[in-house]
Amino acid sequence: MLETVRYLIGSAGSSGFGSKSTAEEVTEACPDLRSITAIITGATSGIGEETARVLAKRGARLVLPARSLKAAEETKARITEEFPGAEIIILPLDLSSLSSVRSFSFRFLSLRLPLNLLINNAGKFSHEHAISEDGVEMTFATNYLGHFLLTKLLLDKMVETARETGIQGRIVNVSSSIHGWFSGDGIQYLHLITLNKIPYDATRAYALSKLANVLHTKELAGRLKDMDANVVVNCVHPGIVRTRLTRDREGFLTDLVFFLASKLLKTISQAAATTCYAAAHPKVSGVTGKYFADCNEATASKAGCSAAEAARLWRVSEALAAEAGAGGGVIGAHRDRDLDVQEDSGDKGVVE
C-alpha cells in the first residue's frame, strides 16, 4: 500500500526522483553527452522517441535502428527541428530477424564509430500467434532474442570504447513489471507456444519476453565483471503508459480500461525518465545488474533474480542464435538438443 501511495503522489526515492519525474529532469545533472554515441532501438515513437529526443538535447550522437526507415526519418526530422545541431544516423533493423540484426551490426561497425551507450528499448505485443523467420515465437524473438544477439555483436566495440576513452559504457534493457506475471519453466513454455502446442496467451508470452530481459541483464552483468570490462548493464521498468504498443488492439474496451487506469498512467516523458536515468545519470556509475523502477533501484520478481535461470537462458539463447545463423530449424527440429543445452550446468565463462 505504501509503495502505491508513493507512486501516486510521485514521492522521490533515494535517487532524488520518483514516478512523476521526467526524462528532462533526470538528465539535468548529467555531464555533457557530446562525447557519447548511443544506439536506441524502438526510437520511432513513444518512450524510445522521447529517450532519443532528450539524449539529443544533452548532446549525444544517436544511431537509430528502424524497421521503417520512413518513420525513423520522421523522428529524426522532429528532433533536428528542435535541436538543429543533433547528429542522428539511421540504419535498417528488424529485431525479429537475426540476419537483420547481423546486417545492422556489420553496418554500424563499418562506420568505425565509438559506442558508449546501447538502449534495448524496442518492444512488441503480438495479440495473435506468429513465428519469426528464424522459427521463434514473434514476441520473444523481437523483445528479447534480437536484443540478445545485438548486444552480443556490439559488446566488443563497447568494451573497446570504454577502454580507449575512459568513459564507462552502459547498456539499458527496457523490461516491465509484467515480467513478474510469468511463472513456470520459461524455456519449455517458449517451445510449446512456438510450436503452437498450447493455446496462445499474448500476455503470458509478453511477460516471458520481459522476464528474459531481466535475466539477460543479470547474466550479462556477471560476465562483464568476469571480463573486468568498464561496461555496466541494468534493466528498467518504465511504468504504465499508453503507447503504440497497443496499436493492434484499439476499441471501446481498451479505451475504457485506459480511462479507468488514467490516474496510474505516466506521460511519455515520465515513462522515459527511468531509461534516461539508467543511461546517463552519474549516480548509476558502477552500478550493474540492477532493476530500476521510477528512477530508483527496485526488486525484480523471484524468477528474475534466479542466477541459474539467467545462465540457462543465456546458453539456450546462444544455441538459438547459432542455429538461426546456420539456417537450421531453431525450436522444432532441434528440440532435443536444445533441451540438453538447457540442462547443461557448464561454467558461465566470458562473453565471446
PDB file of N, CA, C and O in Angstrom, residues 186-226:
ATOM      1  N   GLY A 186      10.212 -21.204 -18.353  1.00  0.00           N
ATOM      2  CA  GLY A 186      10.134 -20.305 -19.495  1.00  0.00           C
ATOM      3  C   GLY A 186      10.585 -20.934 -20.799  1.00  0.00           C
ATOM      4  O   GLY A 186       9.970 -20.713 -21.850  1.00  0.00           O
ATOM      5  N   ILE A 187      11.647 -21.726 -20.756  1.00  0.00           N
ATOM      6  CA  ILE A 187      12.166 -22.339 -21.984  1.00  0.00           C
ATOM      7  C   ILE A 187      11.173 -23.362 -22.522  1.00  0.00           C
ATOM      8  O   ILE A 187      10.924 -23.433 -23.735  1.00  0.00           O
ATOM      9  N   GLN A 188      10.604 -24.157 -21.633  1.00  0.00           N
ATOM     10  CA  GLN A 188       9.616 -25.137 -22.070  1.00  0.00           C
ATOM     11  C   GLN A 188       8.376 -24.443 -22.630  1.00  0.00           C
ATOM     12  O   GLN A 188       7.803 -24.865 -23.641  1.00  0.00           O
ATOM     13  N   TYR A 189       7.957 -23.344 -21.980  1.00  0.00           N
ATOM     14  CA  TYR A 189       6.793 -22.599 -22.463  1.00  0.00           C
ATOM     15  C   TYR A 189       7.065 -22.010 -23.838  1.00  0.00           C
ATOM     16  O   TYR A 189       6.198 -22.036 -24.721  1.00  0.00           O
ATOM     17  N   LEU A 190       8.268 -21.481 -24.037  1.00  0.00           N
ATOM     18  CA  LEU A 190       8.631 -20.951 -25.353  1.00  0.00           C
ATOM     19  C   LEU A 190       8.532 -22.035 -26.420  1.00  0.00           C
ATOM     20  O   LEU A 190       8.017 -21.790 -27.519  1.00  0.00           O
ATOM     21  N   HIS A 191       9.017 -23.214 -26.096  1.00  0.00           N
ATOM     22  CA  HIS A 191       8.929 -24.332 -27.036  1.00  0.00           C
ATOM     23  C   HIS A 191       7.475 -24.635 -27.394  1.00  0.00           C
ATOM     24  O   HIS A 191       7.126 -24.795 -28.570  1.00  0.00           O
ATOM     25  N   LEU A 192       6.626 -24.674 -26.386  1.00  0.00           N
ATOM     26  CA  LEU A 192       5.228 -25.053 -26.618  1.00  0.00           C
ATOM     27  C   LEU A 192       4.473 -24.003 -27.432  1.00  0.00           C
ATOM     28  O   LEU A 192       3.710 -24.347 -28.340  1.00  0.00           O
ATOM     29  N   ILE A 193       4.692 -22.712 -27.140  1.00  0.00           N
ATOM     30  CA  ILE A 193       3.956 -21.696 -27.895  1.00  0.00           C
ATOM     31  C   ILE A 193       4.546 -21.505 -29.288  1.00  0.00           C
ATOM     32  O   ILE A 193       3.829 -21.159 -30.228  1.00  0.00           O
ATOM     33  N   THR A 194       5.839 -21.736 -29.428  1.00  0.00           N
ATOM     34  CA  THR A 194       6.447 -21.628 -30.753  1.00  0.00           C
ATOM     35  C   THR A 194       5.861 -22.684 -31.684  1.00  0.00           C
ATOM     36  O   THR A 194       5.538 -22.394 -32.845  1.00  0.00           O
ATOM     37  N   LEU A 195       5.696 -23.891 -31.177  1.00  0.00           N
ATOM     38  CA  LEU A 195       5.152 -24.973 -31.990  1.00  0.00           C
ATOM     39  C   LEU A 195       3.631 -25.008 -31.960  1.00  0.00           C
ATOM     40  O   LEU A 195       3.023 -25.913 -32.534  1.00  0.00           O
ATOM     41  N   ASN A 196       3.025 -24.020 -31.285  1.00  0.00           N
ATOM     42  CA  ASN A 196       1.568 -23.906 -31.226  1.00  0.00           C
ATOM     43  C   ASN A 196       0.935 -25.158 -30.621  1.00  0.00           C
ATOM     44  O   ASN A 196      -0.144 -25.595 -31.049  1.00  0.00           O
ATOM     45  N   LYS A 197       1.566 -25.707 -29.598  1.00  0.00           N
ATOM     46  CA  LYS A 197       1.056 -26.920 -28.956  1.00  0.00           C
ATOM     47  C   LYS A 197       0.093 -26.623 -27.810  1.00  0.00           C
ATOM     48  O   LYS A 197      -0.555 -27.529 -27.297  1.00  0.00           O
ATOM     49  N   ILE A 198       0.039 -25.358 -27.398  1.00  0.00           N
ATOM     50  CA  ILE A 198      -0.911 -24.927 -26.377  1.00  0.00           C
ATOM     51  C   ILE A 198      -1.559 -23.643 -26.862  1.00  0.00           C
ATOM     52  O   ILE A 198      -1.003 -22.951 -27.715  1.00  0.00           O
ATOM     53  N   PRO A 199      -2.724 -23.295 -26.328  1.00  0.00           N
ATOM     54  CA  PRO A 199      -3.368 -22.038 -26.740  1.00  0.00           C
ATOM     55  C   PRO A 199      -2.457 -20.848 -26.481  1.00  0.00           C
ATOM     56  O   PRO A 199      -1.796 -20.770 -25.438  1.00  0.00           O
ATOM     57  N   TYR A 200      -2.432 -19.918 -27.413  1.00  0.00           N
ATOM     58  CA  TYR A 200      -1.546 -18.757 -27.303  1.00  0.00           C
ATOM     59  C   TYR A 200      -2.134 -17.731 -26.352  1.00  0.00           C
ATOM     60  O   TYR A 200      -3.277 -17.295 -26.507  1.00  0.00           O
ATOM     61  N   ASP A 201      -1.363 -17.352 -25.357  1.00  0.00           N
ATOM     62  CA  ASP A 201      -1.740 -16.329 -24.387  1.00  0.00           C
ATOM     63  C   ASP A 201      -0.810 -15.142 -24.609  1.00  0.00           C
ATOM     64  O   ASP A 201       0.366 -15.183 -24.222  1.00  0.00           O
ATOM     65  N   ALA A 202      -1.308 -14.088 -25.234  1.00  0.00           N
ATOM     66  CA  ALA A 202      -0.464 -12.956 -25.620  1.00  0.00           C
ATOM     67  C   ALA A 202       0.200 -12.293 -24.418  1.00  0.00           C
ATOM     68  O   ALA A 202       1.376 -11.917 -24.472  1.00  0.00           O
ATOM     69  N   THR A 203      -0.551 -12.160 -23.329  1.00  0.00           N
ATOM     70  CA  THR A 203       0.006 -11.500 -22.151  1.00  0.00           C
ATOM     71  C   THR A 203       1.107 -12.330 -21.518  1.00  0.00           C
ATOM     72  O   THR A 203       2.160 -11.801 -21.117  1.00  0.00           O
ATOM     73  N   ARG A 204       0.908 -13.644 -21.452  1.00  0.00           N
ATOM     74  CA  ARG A 204       1.944 -14.507 -20.859  1.00  0.00           C
ATOM     75  C   ARG A 204       3.194 -14.541 -21.742  1.00  0.00           C
ATOM     76  O   ARG A 204       4.317 -14.559 -21.240  1.00  0.00           O
ATOM     77  N   ALA A 205       2.993 -14.541 -23.064  1.00  0.00           N
ATOM     78  CA  ALA A 205       4.136 -14.511 -23.975  1.00  0.00           C
ATOM     79  C   ALA A 205       4.928 -13.218 -23.795  1.00  0.00           C
ATOM     80  O   ALA A 205       6.165 -13.218 -23.795  1.00  0.00           O
ATOM     81  N   TYR A 206       4.216 -12.114 -23.646  1.00  0.00           N
ATOM     82  CA  TYR A 206       4.877 -10.823 -23.427  1.00  0.00           C
ATOM     83  C   TYR A 206       5.623 -10.832 -22.088  1.00  0.00           C
ATOM     84  O   TYR A 206       6.766 -10.367 -21.999  1.00  0.00           O
ATOM     85  N   ALA A 207       4.975 -11.371 -21.045  1.00  0.00           N
ATOM     86  CA  ALA A 207       5.616 -11.437 -19.726  1.00  0.00           C
ATOM     87  C   ALA A 207       6.899 -12.258 -19.789  1.00  0.00           C
ATOM     88  O   ALA A 207       7.911 -11.899 -19.169  1.00  0.00           O
ATOM     89  N   LEU A 208       6.880 -13.361 -20.535  1.00  0.00           N
ATOM     90  CA  LEU A 208       8.082 -14.181 -20.678  1.00  0.00           C
ATOM     91  C   LEU A 208       9.211 -13.383 -21.335  1.00  0.00           C
ATOM     92  O   LEU A 208      10.358 -13.438 -20.900  1.00  0.00           O
ATOM     93  N   SER A 209       8.888 -12.636 -22.386  1.00  0.00           N
ATOM     94  CA  SER A 209       9.921 -11.864 -23.071  1.00  0.00           C
ATOM     95  C   SER A 209      10.522 -10.803 -22.153  1.00  0.00           C
ATOM     96  O   SER A 209      11.723 -10.532 -22.187  1.00  0.00           O
ATOM     97  N   LYS A 210       9.686 -10.202 -21.300  1.00  0.00           N
ATOM     98  CA  LYS A 210      10.173  -9.190 -20.376  1.00  0.00           C
ATOM     99  C   LYS A 210      10.985  -9.816 -19.232  1.00  0.00           C
ATOM    100  O   LYS A 210      11.947  -9.211 -18.744  1.00  0.00           O
ATOM    101  N   LEU A 211      10.602 -11.024 -18.807  1.00  0.00           N
ATOM    102  CA  LEU A 211      11.417 -11.757 -17.834  1.00  0.00           C
ATOM    103  C   LEU A 211      12.779 -12.082 -18.436  1.00  0.00           C
ATOM    104  O   LEU A 211      13.811 -11.989 -17.756  1.00  0.00           O
ATOM    105  N   ALA A 212      12.789 -12.448 -19.710  1.00  0.00           N
ATOM    106  CA  ALA A 212      14.053 -12.741 -20.382  1.00  0.00           C
ATOM    107  C   ALA A 212      14.964 -11.522 -20.394  1.00  0.00           C
ATOM    108  O   ALA A 212      16.182 -11.644 -20.231  1.00  0.00           O
ATOM    109  N   ASN A 213      14.404 -10.317 -20.561  1.00  0.00           N
ATOM    110  CA  ASN A 213      15.203  -9.096 -20.497  1.00  0.00           C
ATOM    111  C   ASN A 213      15.875  -8.949 -19.135  1.00  0.00           C
ATOM    112  O   ASN A 213      17.038  -8.539 -19.038  1.00  0.00           O
ATOM    113  N   VAL A 214      15.145  -9.262 -18.079  1.00  0.00           N
ATOM    114  CA  VAL A 214      15.688  -9.155 -16.719  1.00  0.00           C
ATOM    115  C   VAL A 214      16.804 -10.177 -16.506  1.00  0.00           C
ATOM    116  O   VAL A 214      17.882  -9.852 -15.977  1.00  0.00           O
ATOM    117  N   LEU A 215      16.564 -11.414 -16.938  1.00  0.00           N
ATOM    118  CA  LEU A 215      17.566 -12.471 -16.767  1.00  0.00           C
ATOM    119  C   LEU A 215      18.813 -12.189 -17.611  1.00  0.00           C
ATOM    120  O   LEU A 215      19.938 -12.466 -17.181  1.00  0.00           O
ATOM    121  N   HIS A 216      18.612 -11.657 -18.806  1.00  0.00           N
ATOM    122  CA  HIS A 216      19.739 -11.277 -19.656  1.00  0.00           C
ATOM    123  C   HIS A 216      20.623 -10.255 -18.939  1.00  0.00           C
ATOM    124  O   HIS A 216      21.860 -10.357 -18.953  1.00  0.00           O
ATOM    125  N   THR A 217      19.989  -9.279 -18.308  1.00  0.00           N
ATOM    126  CA  THR A 217      20.723  -8.257 -17.573  1.00  0.00           C
ATOM    127  C   THR A 217      21.569  -8.873 -16.468  1.00  0.00           C
ATOM    128  O   THR A 217      22.752  -8.537 -16.301  1.00  0.00           O
ATOM    129  N   LYS A 218      20.982  -9.790 -15.734  1.00  0.00           N
ATOM    130  CA  LYS A 218      21.680 -10.414 -14.607  1.00  0.00           C
ATOM    131  C   LYS A 218      22.893 -11.207 -15.073  1.00  0.00           C
ATOM    132  O   LYS A 218      23.996 -11.078 -14.525  1.00  0.00           O
ATOM    133  N   GLU A 219      22.712 -12.010 -16.084  1.00  0.00           N
ATOM    134  CA  GLU A 219      23.809 -12.846 -16.561  1.00  0.00           C
ATOM    135  C   GLU A 219      24.907 -12.009 -17.222  1.00  0.00           C
ATOM    136  O   GLU A 219      26.101 -12.237 -16.999  1.00  0.00           O
ATOM    137  N   LEU A 220      24.509 -11.042 -18.038  1.00  0.00           N
ATOM    138  CA  LEU A 220      25.494 -10.207 -18.715  1.00  0.00           C
ATOM    139  C   LEU A 220      26.322  -9.400 -17.717  1.00  0.00           C
ATOM    140  O   LEU A 220      27.533  -9.229 -17.899  1.00  0.00           O
ATOM    141  N   ALA A 221      25.692  -8.921 -16.662  1.00  0.00           N
ATOM    142  CA  ALA A 221      26.431  -8.170 -15.645  1.00  0.00           C
ATOM    143  C   ALA A 221      27.550  -9.014 -15.049  1.00  0.00           C
ATOM    144  O   ALA A 221      28.680  -8.538 -14.868  1.00  0.00           O
ATOM    145  N   GLY A 222      27.252 -10.267 -14.761  1.00  0.00           N
ATOM    146  CA  GLY A 222      28.276 -11.162 -14.214  1.00  0.00           C
ATOM    147  C   GLY A 222      29.399 -11.412 -15.194  1.00  0.00           C
ATOM    148  O   GLY A 222      30.585 -11.447 -14.818  1.00  0.00           O
ATOM    149  N   ARG A 223      29.070 -11.582 -16.455  1.00  0.00           N
ATOM    150  CA  ARG A 223      30.091 -11.829 -17.477  1.00  0.00           C
ATOM    151  C   ARG A 223      30.979 -10.610 -17.696  1.00  0.00           C
ATOM    152  O   ARG A 223      32.189 -10.743 -17.902  1.00  0.00           O
ATOM    153  N   LEU A 224      30.393  -9.430 -17.657  1.00  0.00           N
ATOM    154  CA  LEU A 224      31.185  -8.216 -17.802  1.00  0.00           C
ATOM    155  C   LEU A 224      32.143  -8.037 -16.622  1.00  0.00           C
ATOM    156  O   LEU A 224      33.291  -7.597 -16.801  1.00  0.00           O
ATOM    157  N   LYS A 225      31.704  -8.388 -15.432  1.00  0.00           N
ATOM    158  CA  LYS A 225      32.587  -8.334 -14.265  1.00  0.00           C
ATOM    159  C   LYS A 225      33.747  -9.314 -14.428  1.00  0.00           C
ATOM    160  O   LYS A 225      34.901  -8.994 -14.123  1.00  0.00           O
ATOM    161  N   ASP A 226      33.440 -10.511 -14.929  1.00  0.00           N
ATOM    162  CA  ASP A 226      34.494 -11.505 -15.145  1.00  0.00           C
ATOM    163  C   ASP A 226      35.522 -11.022 -16.163  1.00  0.00           C
ATOM    164  O   ASP A 226      36.704 -11.373 -16.092  1.00  0.00           O
TER     165      ASP A 226
END
